[in-house]
Amino acid sequence: KQNSSVLIGIVYFIIFVISAFSARNANWFKELFHNNKSAINYSFILGLILIFLSGLLYVLKLQILSVVFLILIYSLQNFRRPINVDMITESIPPKIMASGLSLESQLKTFVIAILSPIMGWLVDKFDIGFGLIWIAVILLFISPFAWVRKKNM
């Protein structure tokens, strides 16, 4: 039991170090895509690919690699967050900035609240791997609605 606690602590430490590195290097990530809009859109698709691959690796009984891909997804989210905030601050007047950031957070929570029961049903019906694969496919089909379209970002 104590060995498990130590292992979990080490894994979380590694995840948080990766998160800090990702957030700190978000500008480098944005520069790869030349602007916020492209960085957000392409990283969304990259995230879907990573989710799909994580599920596929799990189905293929390569659970360790599947977990590595989940950590990469977590890292990608930490690259995206500062870019999202930057895009919002460029798009919203300063007087309503807090409301805009709050709305973005609430929208993300709403999407998670919708997708969580779907993911739970898929995992119950099939398994974790197929659940991840199907969530990636579902998100791919609804991604045109999440695509950032505003010009000059």
PDB file of C-alpha atoms in Angstrom:
ATOM      1  CA  LYS A   1       0.000   0.000   0.000  1.00  0.00           C
ATOM      2  CA  GLN A   2       2.829   2.413   0.810  1.00  0.00           C
ATOM      3  CA  ASN A   3       4.567   1.526  -2.483  1.00  0.00           C
ATOM      4  CA  SER A   4       1.394   2.503  -4.359  1.00  0.00           C
ATOM      5  CA  SER A   5       1.270   5.841  -2.544  1.00  0.00           C
ATOM      6  CA  VAL A   6       4.884   6.572  -3.454  1.00  0.00           C
ATOM      7  CA  LEU A   7       4.298   5.584  -7.095  1.00  0.00           C
ATOM      8  CA  ILE A   8       1.173   7.751  -7.323  1.00  0.00           C
ATOM      9  CA  GLY A   9       3.094  10.659  -5.797  1.00  0.00           C
ATOM     10  CA  ILE A  10       5.905  10.276  -8.319  1.00  0.00           C
ATOM     11  CA  VAL A  11       3.481  10.088 -11.242  1.00  0.00           C
ATOM     12  CA  TYR A  12       1.642  13.239 -10.084  1.00  0.00           C
ATOM     13  CA  PHE A  13       4.966  15.018  -9.601  1.00  0.00           C
ATOM     14  CA  ILE A  14       5.942  14.180 -13.186  1.00  0.00           C
ATOM     15  CA  ILE A  15       2.544  15.296 -14.482  1.00  0.00           C
ATOM     16  CA  PHE A  16       2.762  18.632 -12.653  1.00  0.00           C
ATOM     17  CA  VAL A  17       6.334  19.246 -13.869  1.00  0.00           C
ATOM     18  CA  ILE A  18       5.159  18.568 -17.432  1.00  0.00           C
ATOM     19  CA  SER A  19       2.192  20.908 -16.854  1.00  0.00           C
ATOM     20  CA  ALA A  20       4.448  23.702 -15.614  1.00  0.00           C
ATOM     21  CA  PHE A  21       6.785  23.225 -18.578  1.00  0.00           C
ATOM     22  CA  SER A  22       3.841  23.256 -21.006  1.00  0.00           C
ATOM     23  CA  ALA A  23       2.262  26.397 -19.586  1.00  0.00           C
ATOM     24  CA  ARG A  24       5.611  28.171 -19.511  1.00  0.00           C
ATOM     25  CA  ASN A  25       6.307  27.301 -23.154  1.00  0.00           C
ATOM     26  CA  ALA A  26       2.855  28.064 -24.545  1.00  0.00           C
ATOM     27  CA  ASN A  27       4.224  31.032 -26.496  1.00  0.00           C
ATOM     28  CA  TRP A  28       6.704  28.751 -28.266  1.00  0.00           C
ATOM     29  CA  PHE A  29       3.802  26.445 -29.089  1.00  0.00           C
ATOM     30  CA  LYS A  30       1.755  29.370 -30.432  1.00  0.00           C
ATOM     31  CA  GLU A  31       4.668  30.484 -32.615  1.00  0.00           C
ATOM     32  CA  LEU A  32       4.683  27.069 -34.300  1.00  0.00           C
ATOM     33  CA  PHE A  33       1.256  27.977 -35.688  1.00  0.00           C
ATOM     34  CA  HIS A  34       1.895  31.736 -36.155  1.00  0.00           C
ATOM     35  CA  ASN A  35      -1.245  32.919 -34.338  1.00  0.00           C
ATOM     36  CA  ASN A  36      -3.712  32.086 -31.579  1.00  0.00           C
ATOM     37  CA  LYS A  37      -6.481  30.954 -33.911  1.00  0.00           C
ATOM     38  CA  SER A  38      -4.358  28.385 -35.719  1.00  0.00           C
ATOM     39  CA  ALA A  39      -2.743  27.193 -32.485  1.00  0.00           C
ATOM     40  CA  ILE A  40      -6.136  26.607 -30.878  1.00  0.00           C
ATOM     41  CA  ASN A  41      -7.721  24.944 -33.910  1.00  0.00           C
ATOM     42  CA  TYR A  42      -4.841  22.637 -34.785  1.00  0.00           C
ATOM     43  CA  SER A  43      -4.099  21.732 -31.186  1.00  0.00           C
ATOM     44  CA  PHE A  44      -7.775  20.752 -30.819  1.00  0.00           C
ATOM     45  CA  ILE A  45      -7.400  18.315 -33.727  1.00  0.00           C
ATOM     46  CA  LEU A  46      -4.058  17.121 -32.343  1.00  0.00           C
ATOM     47  CA  GLY A  47      -5.790  16.474 -29.019  1.00  0.00           C
ATOM     48  CA  LEU A  48      -8.456  14.390 -30.758  1.00  0.00           C
ATOM     49  CA  ILE A  49      -5.761  12.374 -32.498  1.00  0.00           C
ATOM     50  CA  LEU A  50      -4.005  11.791 -29.153  1.00  0.00           C
ATOM     51  CA  ILE A  51      -7.290  10.702 -27.526  1.00  0.00           C
ATOM     52  CA  PHE A  52      -7.968   8.313 -30.406  1.00  0.00           C
ATOM     53  CA  LEU A  53      -4.447   6.879 -30.252  1.00  0.00           C
ATOM     54  CA  SER A  54      -4.627   6.499 -26.482  1.00  0.00           C
ATOM     55  CA  GLY A  55      -7.840   4.506 -26.870  1.00  0.00           C
ATOM     56  CA  LEU A  56      -6.389   2.417 -29.685  1.00  0.00           C
ATOM     57  CA  LEU A  57      -3.254   1.650 -27.672  1.00  0.00           C
ATOM     58  CA  TYR A  58      -5.420   0.585 -24.744  1.00  0.00           C
ATOM     59  CA  VAL A  59      -7.461  -1.733 -26.991  1.00  0.00           C
ATOM     60  CA  LEU A  60      -4.199  -3.201 -28.311  1.00  0.00           C
ATOM     61  CA  LYS A  61      -3.194  -3.984 -24.692  1.00  0.00           C
ATOM     62  CA  LEU A  62      -0.442  -1.350 -24.700  1.00  0.00           C
ATOM     63  CA  GLN A  63      -1.697   0.351 -21.538  1.00  0.00           C
ATOM     64  CA  ILE A  64       1.621   1.991 -20.613  1.00  0.00           C
ATOM     65  CA  LEU A  65       1.772   3.741 -24.004  1.00  0.00           C
ATOM     66  CA  SER A  66      -1.894   4.623 -23.636  1.00  0.00           C
ATOM     67  CA  VAL A  67      -1.113   6.381 -20.340  1.00  0.00           C
ATOM     68  CA  VAL A  68       1.814   8.203 -21.996  1.00  0.00           C
ATOM     69  CA  PHE A  69      -0.606   9.542 -24.615  1.00  0.00           C
ATOM     70  CA  LEU A  70      -3.020  10.643 -21.884  1.00  0.00           C
ATOM     71  CA  ILE A  71      -0.168  12.563 -20.253  1.00  0.00           C
ATOM     72  CA  LEU A  72       0.580  14.138 -23.644  1.00  0.00           C
ATOM     73  CA  ILE A  73      -3.088  15.196 -23.850  1.00  0.00           C
ATOM     74  CA  TYR A  74      -2.799  16.769 -20.403  1.00  0.00           C
ATOM     75  CA  SER A  75       0.362  18.567 -21.521  1.00  0.00           C
ATOM     76  CA  LEU A  76      -1.373  19.791 -24.675  1.00  0.00           C
ATOM     77  CA  GLN A  77      -4.189  21.230 -22.564  1.00  0.00           C
ATOM     78  CA  ASN A  78      -1.595  23.175 -20.594  1.00  0.00           C
ATOM     79  CA  PHE A  79      -0.126  24.554 -23.831  1.00  0.00           C
ATOM     80  CA  ARG A  80      -3.624  25.580 -24.939  1.00  0.00           C
ATOM     81  CA  ARG A  81      -4.828  27.319 -21.768  1.00  0.00           C
ATOM     82  CA  PRO A  82      -2.565  30.410 -21.939  1.00  0.00           C
ATOM     83  CA  ILE A  83      -3.283  30.702 -25.656  1.00  0.00           C
ATOM     84  CA  ASN A  84      -7.046  30.592 -24.982  1.00  0.00           C
ATOM     85  CA  VAL A  85      -6.714  33.300 -22.338  1.00  0.00           C
ATOM     86  CA  ASP A  86      -4.572  35.392 -24.691  1.00  0.00           C
ATOM     87  CA  MET A  87      -7.147  35.077 -27.466  1.00  0.00           C
ATOM     88  CA  ILE A  88      -9.966  36.064 -25.122  1.00  0.00           C
ATOM     89  CA  THR A  89      -8.058  39.088 -23.818  1.00  0.00           C
ATOM     90  CA  GLU A  90      -7.433  40.212 -27.411  1.00  0.00           C
ATOM     91  CA  SER A  91     -11.100  39.791 -28.350  1.00  0.00           C
ATOM     92  CA  ILE A  92     -13.017  41.154 -25.371  1.00  0.00           C
ATOM     93  CA  PRO A  93     -13.123  44.742 -24.080  1.00  0.00           C
ATOM     94  CA  PRO A  94     -11.305  45.125 -20.736  1.00  0.00           C
ATOM     95  CA  LYS A  95     -14.509  46.148 -18.913  1.00  0.00           C
ATOM     96  CA  ILE A  96     -16.066  42.722 -19.443  1.00  0.00           C
ATOM     97  CA  MET A  97     -12.862  40.632 -19.358  1.00  0.00           C
ATOM     98  CA  ALA A  98     -13.774  38.782 -16.152  1.00  0.00           C
ATOM     99  CA  SER A  99     -17.182  37.890 -17.603  1.00  0.00           C
ATOM    100  CA  GLY A 100     -15.587  36.604 -20.800  1.00  0.00           C
ATOM    101  CA  LEU A 101     -13.091  34.428 -18.944  1.00  0.00           C
ATOM    102  CA  SER A 102     -15.874  33.176 -16.677  1.00  0.00           C
ATOM    103  CA  LEU A 103     -18.033  32.318 -19.691  1.00  0.00           C
ATOM    104  CA  GLU A 104     -15.149  30.389 -21.265  1.00  0.00           C
ATOM    105  CA  SER A 105     -14.698  28.410 -18.050  1.00  0.00           C
ATOM    106  CA  GLN A 106     -18.428  27.716 -17.747  1.00  0.00           C
ATOM    107  CA  LEU A 107     -18.661  26.627 -21.373  1.00  0.00           C
ATOM    108  CA  LYS A 108     -15.807  24.175 -20.833  1.00  0.00           C
ATOM    109  CA  THR A 109     -17.551  22.825 -17.721  1.00  0.00           C
ATOM    110  CA  PHE A 110     -20.824  22.501 -19.660  1.00  0.00           C
ATOM    111  CA  VAL A 111     -19.158  20.508 -22.450  1.00  0.00           C
ATOM    112  CA  ILE A 112     -17.520  18.212 -19.883  1.00  0.00           C
ATOM    113  CA  ALA A 113     -20.886  17.745 -18.155  1.00  0.00           C
ATOM    114  CA  ILE A 114     -22.416  16.668 -21.479  1.00  0.00           C
ATOM    115  CA  LEU A 115     -19.555  14.381 -22.531  1.00  0.00           C
ATOM    116  CA  SER A 116     -18.928  12.688 -19.157  1.00  0.00           C
ATOM    117  CA  PRO A 117     -22.121  10.589 -19.103  1.00  0.00           C
ATOM    118  CA  ILE A 118     -21.564   9.669 -22.750  1.00  0.00           C
ATOM    119  CA  MET A 119     -18.026   8.547 -21.936  1.00  0.00           C
ATOM    120  CA  GLY A 120     -19.311   6.638 -18.904  1.00  0.00           C
ATOM    121  CA  TRP A 121     -21.908   4.834 -21.005  1.00  0.00           C
ATOM    122  CA  LEU A 122     -19.314   3.974 -23.677  1.00  0.00           C
ATOM    123  CA  VAL A 123     -16.908   2.616 -21.048  1.00  0.00           C
ATOM    124  CA  ASP A 124     -19.698   0.554 -19.438  1.00  0.00           C
ATOM    125  CA  LYS A 125     -20.881  -0.747 -22.799  1.00  0.00           C
ATOM    126  CA  PHE A 126     -17.442  -1.474 -24.285  1.00  0.00           C
ATOM    127  CA  ASP A 127     -14.275  -0.565 -22.339  1.00  0.00           C
ATOM    128  CA  ILE A 128     -11.991   2.410 -21.685  1.00  0.00           C
ATOM    129  CA  GLY A 129     -10.150   2.075 -24.987  1.00  0.00           C
ATOM    130  CA  PHE A 130     -13.264   2.011 -27.126  1.00  0.00           C
ATOM    131  CA  GLY A 131     -14.741   4.807 -24.993  1.00  0.00           C
ATOM    132  CA  LEU A 132     -11.762   7.026 -25.795  1.00  0.00           C
ATOM    133  CA  ILE A 133     -11.923   6.119 -29.483  1.00  0.00           C
ATOM    134  CA  TRP A 134     -15.644   6.935 -29.707  1.00  0.00           C
ATOM    135  CA  ILE A 135     -15.301  10.200 -27.770  1.00  0.00           C
ATOM    136  CA  ALA A 136     -12.553  11.258 -30.208  1.00  0.00           C
ATOM    137  CA  VAL A 137     -14.814  10.396 -33.161  1.00  0.00           C
ATOM    138  CA  ILE A 138     -17.805  12.234 -31.647  1.00  0.00           C
ATOM    139  CA  LEU A 139     -15.668  15.305 -30.956  1.00  0.00           C
ATOM    140  CA  LEU A 140     -14.251  15.173 -34.475  1.00  0.00           C
ATOM    141  CA  PHE A 141     -17.773  15.391 -35.900  1.00  0.00           C
ATOM    142  CA  ILE A 142     -18.734  18.329 -33.674  1.00  0.00           C
ATOM    143  CA  SER A 143     -15.355  20.068 -34.031  1.00  0.00           C
ATOM    144  CA  PRO A 144     -16.549  22.384 -36.842  1.00  0.00           C
ATOM    145  CA  PHE A 145     -18.775  24.040 -34.230  1.00  0.00           C
ATOM    146  CA  ALA A 146     -15.801  24.562 -31.899  1.00  0.00           C
ATOM    147  CA  TRP A 147     -13.453  25.855 -34.599  1.00  0.00           C
ATOM    148  CA  VAL A 148     -12.232  29.412 -33.951  1.00  0.00           C
ATOM    149  CA  ARG A 149     -13.220  31.476 -36.986  1.00  0.00           C
ATOM    150  CA  LYS A 150     -12.689  35.079 -35.944  1.00  0.00           C
ATOM    151  CA  LYS A 151     -10.174  36.849 -38.183  1.00  0.00           C
ATOM    152  CA  ASN A 152      -6.999  38.669 -37.177  1.00  0.00           C
ATOM    153  CA  MET A 153      -6.101  36.719 -34.073  1.00  0.00           C
TER     154      MET A 153
END
